[in-house]
Amino acid sequence: MKQEFPHITHCLTHQRPEDQTSMLGLVCVECKHRLYAAPPSGNRRSFWESQPAAYSLDRRPCFVYTLMWDDFRIRSLHAAESSVDARSPLHAENSESSPPNLF
């Protein structure tokens, strides 16, 4: 029986696991505080960075997904097995239970 591990992303800004729920989805505890205490301003943009930021132990590339506003940025390192970020607008369109886009 194959054991499944959760695909927890890692905040590169604060070097913490993204395990806190927010209106955007999972974020680290410090990003969550920032989102609620001083919400970012401007349009939200999101994209995958084109170069691998790290490699798994079996040498598979790990990429970074970025959420960016005019005054705030969340950079998340994804495990090599993950190819979708739940906070992506494309993922939200395909998901019936997606969180509301408040920004």
Coordinates of N, CA, C and O in Angstrom, one line a residue:
M1 N 0.8 -1.2 0.0 CA 0.0 0.0 0.0 C 0.9 1.2 0.0 O 1.8 1.4 0.8
K2 N 0.7 2.1 -0.9 CA 1.5 3.3 -1.0 C 0.9 4.4 -0.1 O -0.3 4.7 0.0
Q3 N 1.8 5.0 0.7 CA 1.4 6.0 1.6 C 1.4 7.4 0.9 O 2.4 7.7 0.3
E4 N 0.4 8.1 1.1 CA 0.2 9.5 0.5 C 0.7 10.5 1.5 O 0.3 10.5 2.7
F5 N 1.5 11.4 1.1 CA 2.0 12.5 2.0 C 1.3 13.8 1.5 O 1.0 14.0 0.3
P6 N 0.9 14.7 2.5 CA 0.3 15.9 2.1 C 1.3 16.8 1.3 O 2.5 16.8 1.5
H7 N 0.7 17.5 0.3 CA 1.6 18.4 -0.5 C 1.6 19.8 0.2 O 0.9 20.7 -0.3
I8 N 2.3 19.9 1.2 CA 2.4 21.2 1.9 C 3.4 22.1 1.2 O 4.5 21.7 1.0
T9 N 3.0 23.3 0.9 CA 3.9 24.2 0.3 C 4.7 24.9 1.4 O 4.3 24.9 2.5
H10 N 5.7 25.6 1.0 CA 6.6 26.3 1.9 C 6.8 27.8 1.5 O 7.1 28.1 0.3
C11 N 6.5 28.7 2.4 CA 6.7 30.1 2.2 C 8.2 30.5 2.1 O 8.9 30.3 3.1
L12 N 8.6 31.0 1.0 CA 10.0 31.3 0.8 C 10.4 32.6 1.5 O 11.5 32.8 1.9
T13 N 9.4 33.5 1.7 CA 9.7 34.8 2.4 C 9.9 34.6 3.8 O 10.9 35.1 4.4
H14 N 9.1 33.8 4.5 CA 9.2 33.6 5.9 C 9.8 32.3 6.4 O 10.0 32.0 7.5
Q15 N 10.1 31.4 5.4 CA 10.7 30.1 5.6 C 9.9 29.3 6.6 O 10.4 28.7 7.6
R16 N 8.6 29.2 6.3 CA 7.6 28.5 7.2 C 6.7 27.6 6.3 O 6.4 28.0 5.1
P17 N 6.2 26.6 6.8 CA 5.2 25.8 6.0 C 3.9 26.6 5.9 O 3.5 27.3 6.8
E18 N 3.3 26.4 4.7 CA 2.0 27.1 4.5 C 0.9 26.1 5.0 O 0.3 25.3 4.2
D19 N 0.5 26.3 6.3 CA -0.4 25.4 6.9 C -1.6 26.1 7.6 O -2.3 25.5 8.3
Q20 N -1.7 27.4 7.3 CA -2.8 28.2 7.9 C -3.8 28.6 6.8 O -3.5 29.0 5.7
T21 N -5.1 28.4 7.2 CA -6.2 28.7 6.2 C -6.4 30.2 6.2 O -6.3 30.9 7.2
S22 N -6.7 30.7 5.0 CA -7.0 32.1 4.8 C -8.0 32.2 3.7 O -8.4 31.1 3.1
M23 N -8.5 33.4 3.4 CA -9.4 33.5 2.3 C -8.8 33.2 0.9 O -9.5 33.0 0.0
L24 N -7.5 33.1 0.9 CA -6.8 32.7 -0.4 C -6.6 31.2 -0.5 O -6.3 30.7 -1.6
G25 N -6.6 30.6 0.6 CA -6.2 29.2 0.7 C -5.1 29.1 1.8 O -5.0 29.9 2.6
L26 N -4.3 28.0 1.7 CA -3.2 27.9 2.7 C -2.1 28.9 2.5 O -1.6 29.1 1.4
V27 N -1.7 29.5 3.6 CA -0.5 30.4 3.6 C 0.2 30.2 4.9 O -0.3 29.5 5.8
C28 N 1.4 30.8 5.1 CA 2.1 30.6 6.4 C 1.5 31.6 7.4 O 0.7 32.4 7.1
V29 N 1.8 31.4 8.6 CA 1.2 32.1 9.7 C 1.5 33.6 9.6 O 0.7 34.5 9.9
E30 N 2.7 34.0 9.1 CA 3.1 35.4 9.0 C 2.3 36.1 7.8 O 1.9 37.2 7.9
C31 N 2.2 35.3 6.7 CA 1.4 35.9 5.6 C 0.0 36.0 5.9 O -0.7 37.0 5.5
K32 N -0.6 35.1 6.7 CA -1.9 35.2 7.1 C -2.2 36.4 8.0 O -3.1 37.1 7.8
H33 N -1.2 36.7 8.9 CA -1.4 37.9 9.7 C -1.4 39.1 8.8 O -2.2 40.0 9.0
R34 N -0.5 39.2 7.9 CA -0.4 40.3 7.0 C -1.7 40.5 6.2 O -2.2 41.6 6.0
L35 N -2.2 39.4 5.7 CA -3.5 39.5 4.8 C -4.6 40.0 5.6 O -5.4 40.8 5.1
Y36 N -4.7 39.7 6.9 CA -5.8 40.1 7.7 C -5.6 41.5 8.4 O -6.5 42.3 8.5
A37 N -4.4 41.7 8.8 CA -4.1 43.0 9.5 C -3.9 44.2 8.6 O -4.3 45.3 8.9
A38 N -3.3 44.0 7.4 CA -3.1 45.0 6.5 C -3.3 44.4 5.1 O -2.3 44.1 4.4
P39 N -4.5 44.3 4.6 CA -4.7 43.6 3.3 C -3.9 44.3 2.2 O -3.8 45.5 2.2
P40 N -3.4 43.5 1.3 CA -2.6 44.1 0.2 C -3.5 44.9 -0.7 O -4.7 44.7 -0.8
S41 N -2.8 45.9 -1.4 CA -3.6 46.7 -2.3 C -3.2 46.5 -3.8 O -2.1 46.0 -4.0
G42 N -4.0 46.9 -4.7 CA -3.7 46.7 -6.1 C -4.3 45.4 -6.7 O -4.9 44.7 -5.9
N43 N -4.1 45.2 -7.9 CA -4.5 44.0 -8.6 C -3.7 42.8 -8.2 O -2.5 42.9 -8.0
R44 N -4.3 41.7 -8.0 CA -3.6 40.4 -7.7 C -3.2 39.8 -9.0 O -3.9 39.6 -9.9
R45 N -1.9 39.4 -9.0 CA -1.3 38.7 -10.2 C -0.7 37.4 -9.6 O -0.3 37.3 -8.5
S46 N -0.7 36.4 -10.5 CA -0.2 35.1 -10.0 C 0.5 34.5 -11.2 O 0.1 34.6 -12.4
F47 N 1.6 33.7 -10.9 CA 2.4 33.1 -12.0 C 3.3 32.1 -11.4 O 3.7 32.1 -10.2
W48 N 3.7 31.1 -12.2 CA 4.7 30.1 -11.8 C 6.1 30.7 -12.3 O 6.2 31.2 -13.4
E49 N 7.1 30.7 -11.4 CA 8.4 31.1 -11.9 C 9.0 30.1 -12.8 O 8.8 28.9 -12.6
S50 N 9.7 30.5 -13.8 CA 10.2 29.6 -14.8 C 11.3 28.7 -14.5 O 11.5 27.7 -15.1
Q51 N 12.1 29.1 -13.5 CA 13.3 28.3 -13.2 C 13.0 27.5 -11.9 O 12.4 28.0 -10.9
P52 N 13.5 26.3 -11.8 CA 13.4 25.5 -10.5 C 14.1 26.3 -9.4 O 15.1 26.8 -9.5
A53 N 13.4 26.2 -8.2 CA 14.0 26.9 -7.0 C 14.8 25.9 -6.2 O 15.7 26.3 -5.4
A54 N 14.5 24.6 -6.4 CA 15.1 23.6 -5.6 C 14.9 22.3 -6.3 O 14.2 22.2 -7.3
Y55 N 15.5 21.2 -5.8 CA 15.3 19.9 -6.4 C 15.0 18.9 -5.2 O 15.5 19.0 -4.1
S56 N 14.1 17.9 -5.5 CA 13.8 16.9 -4.5 C 15.0 15.9 -4.4 O 16.0 16.0 -5.2
L57 N 14.9 15.0 -3.5 CA 16.0 14.1 -3.3 C 16.2 13.2 -4.5 O 17.3 12.7 -4.7
D58 N 15.2 13.0 -5.3 CA 15.4 12.2 -6.5 C 15.6 13.0 -7.7 O 15.3 12.6 -8.8
R59 N 16.0 14.3 -7.5 CA 16.5 15.2 -8.5 C 15.3 15.7 -9.4 O 15.6 16.1 -10.5
R60 N 14.1 15.8 -8.9 CA 13.0 16.3 -9.6 C 12.9 17.8 -9.3 O 13.0 18.2 -8.1
P61 N 12.6 18.7 -10.2 CA 12.5 20.1 -9.9 C 11.3 20.5 -9.1 O 10.2 20.0 -9.3
C62 N 11.6 21.5 -8.2 CA 10.5 22.1 -7.4 C 10.4 23.5 -7.8 O 11.4 24.3 -7.8
F63 N 9.2 23.9 -8.2 CA 9.0 25.3 -8.7 C 8.3 26.2 -7.7 O 7.7 25.7 -6.7
V64 N 8.3 27.5 -7.9 CA 7.8 28.5 -7.1 C 6.5 29.1 -7.7 O 6.6 29.5 -8.9
Y65 N 5.4 29.2 -7.0 CA 4.2 29.9 -7.4 C 4.2 31.2 -6.7 O 4.4 31.3 -5.4
T66 N 3.9 32.3 -7.4 CA 3.9 33.6 -6.8 C 2.6 34.3 -6.9 O 2.0 34.3 -8.0
L67 N 2.1 34.8 -5.8 CA 0.9 35.7 -5.7 C 1.5 37.1 -5.5 O 2.3 37.3 -4.5
M68 N 1.1 38.1 -6.3 CA 1.7 39.4 -6.1 C 0.7 40.5 -6.2 O -0.2 40.5 -7.1
W69 N 0.8 41.5 -5.3 CA 0.0 42.7 -5.4 C 1.0 43.8 -5.5 O 2.2 43.6 -5.5
D70 N 0.6 45.1 -5.5 CA 1.5 46.2 -5.6 C 2.4 46.3 -4.4 O 3.5 46.8 -4.5
D71 N 1.9 45.9 -3.2 CA 2.7 46.1 -2.0 C 2.9 44.8 -1.2 O 3.3 44.9 0.0
F72 N 2.7 43.7 -1.8 CA 2.9 42.4 -1.0 C 3.1 41.3 -2.0 O 2.5 41.3 -3.1
R73 N 3.9 40.3 -1.6 CA 4.1 39.1 -2.5 C 4.2 37.9 -1.6 O 4.8 37.9 -0.5
I74 N 3.6 36.8 -2.1 CA 3.7 35.5 -1.4 C 4.4 34.6 -2.5 O 3.9 34.4 -3.6
R75 N 5.6 34.0 -2.1 CA 6.3 33.1 -2.9 C 6.3 31.7 -2.2 O 6.7 31.6 -1.1
S76 N 5.7 30.7 -2.9 CA 5.5 29.4 -2.3 C 6.3 28.3 -3.1 O 6.1 28.2 -4.3
L77 N 7.1 27.6 -2.4 CA 7.9 26.5 -3.0 C 7.0 25.2 -2.9 O 6.4 24.9 -1.9
H78 N 6.8 24.6 -4.1 CA 6.0 23.4 -4.2 C 6.8 22.2 -4.4 O 7.9 22.2 -5.0
A79 N 6.4 21.1 -3.8 CA 7.0 19.8 -3.9 C 7.1 19.4 -5.4 O 6.2 19.8 -6.2
A80 N 8.0 18.6 -5.8 CA 8.2 18.1 -7.2 C 6.9 17.4 -7.7 O 6.6 17.5 -8.9
E81 N 6.2 16.8 -6.8 CA 5.0 16.1 -7.2 C 3.8 17.0 -7.6 O 2.8 16.6 -8.2
S82 N 3.8 18.2 -7.1 CA 2.7 19.1 -7.3 C 2.9 20.0 -8.5 O 3.9 20.5 -8.8
S83 N 1.8 20.1 -9.3 CA 1.9 20.9 -10.5 C 0.8 21.9 -10.6 O 0.7 22.7 -11.5
V84 N 0.0 22.0 -9.5 CA -1.1 23.0 -9.5 C -1.1 23.7 -8.1 O -0.9 23.0 -7.1
D85 N -1.4 25.0 -8.1 CA -1.5 25.7 -6.9 C -3.0 26.0 -6.7 O -3.7 26.5 -7.6
A86 N -3.5 25.6 -5.5 CA -5.0 25.8 -5.2 C -5.4 27.2 -5.3 O -6.6 27.5 -5.4
R87 N -4.5 28.2 -5.1 CA -4.8 29.6 -5.1 C -4.8 30.2 -6.5 O -5.1 31.3 -6.7
S88 N -4.5 29.4 -7.5 CA -4.5 29.8 -8.9 C -5.9 30.1 -9.4 O -6.8 29.4 -9.2
P89 N -6.1 31.2 -10.2 CA -7.4 31.5 -10.7 C -7.9 30.4 -11.6 O -9.1 30.1 -11.7
L90 N -7.0 29.7 -12.4 CA -7.4 28.6 -13.3 C -7.9 27.5 -12.4 O -8.9 26.8 -12.8
H91 N -7.3 27.2 -11.3 CA -7.7 26.1 -10.5 C -9.0 26.4 -9.8 O -9.9 25.6 -9.7
A92 N -9.2 27.7 -9.4 CA -10.5 28.1 -8.8 C -11.6 28.0 -9.8 O -12.7 27.7 -9.4
E93 N -11.4 28.3 -11.1 CA -12.5 28.2 -12.1 C -12.9 26.7 -12.2 O -14.1 26.5 -12.5
N94 N -12.0 25.8 -12.0 CA -12.3 24.4 -12.2 C -12.8 23.7 -10.9 O -13.2 22.6 -11.0
S95 N -12.8 24.4 -9.8 CA -13.1 23.8 -8.5 C -14.5 24.4 -8.1 O -14.7 25.6 -8.1
E96 N -15.4 23.6 -7.7 CA -16.7 24.1 -7.2 C -16.6 24.7 -5.8 O -17.4 25.5 -5.5
S97 N -15.6 24.2 -5.0 CA -15.6 24.7 -3.6 C -14.4 25.6 -3.4 O -13.7 25.6 -2.4
S98 N -14.1 26.5 -4.4 CA -13.0 27.4 -4.3 C -13.3 28.5 -3.4 O -14.4 29.0 -3.2
P99 N -12.3 29.1 -2.7 CA -12.5 30.2 -1.8 C -12.8 31.4 -2.6 O -12.4 31.6 -3.7
P100 N -13.6 32.4 -2.0 CA -13.9 33.6 -2.8 C -12.6 34.4 -3.0 O -11.7 34.5 -2.2
N101 N -12.6 35.1 -4.2 CA -11.5 36.0 -4.5 C -11.8 37.4 -3.9 O -12.6 38.1 -4.5
L102 N -11.2 37.6 -2.7 CA -11.5 38.9 -2.0 C -10.6 40.0 -2.5 O -10.8 41.1 -2.0
F103 N -9.5 39.7 -3.2 CA -8.6 40.7 -3.6 C -8.6 40.9 -5.1 O -8.6 40.1 -5.9

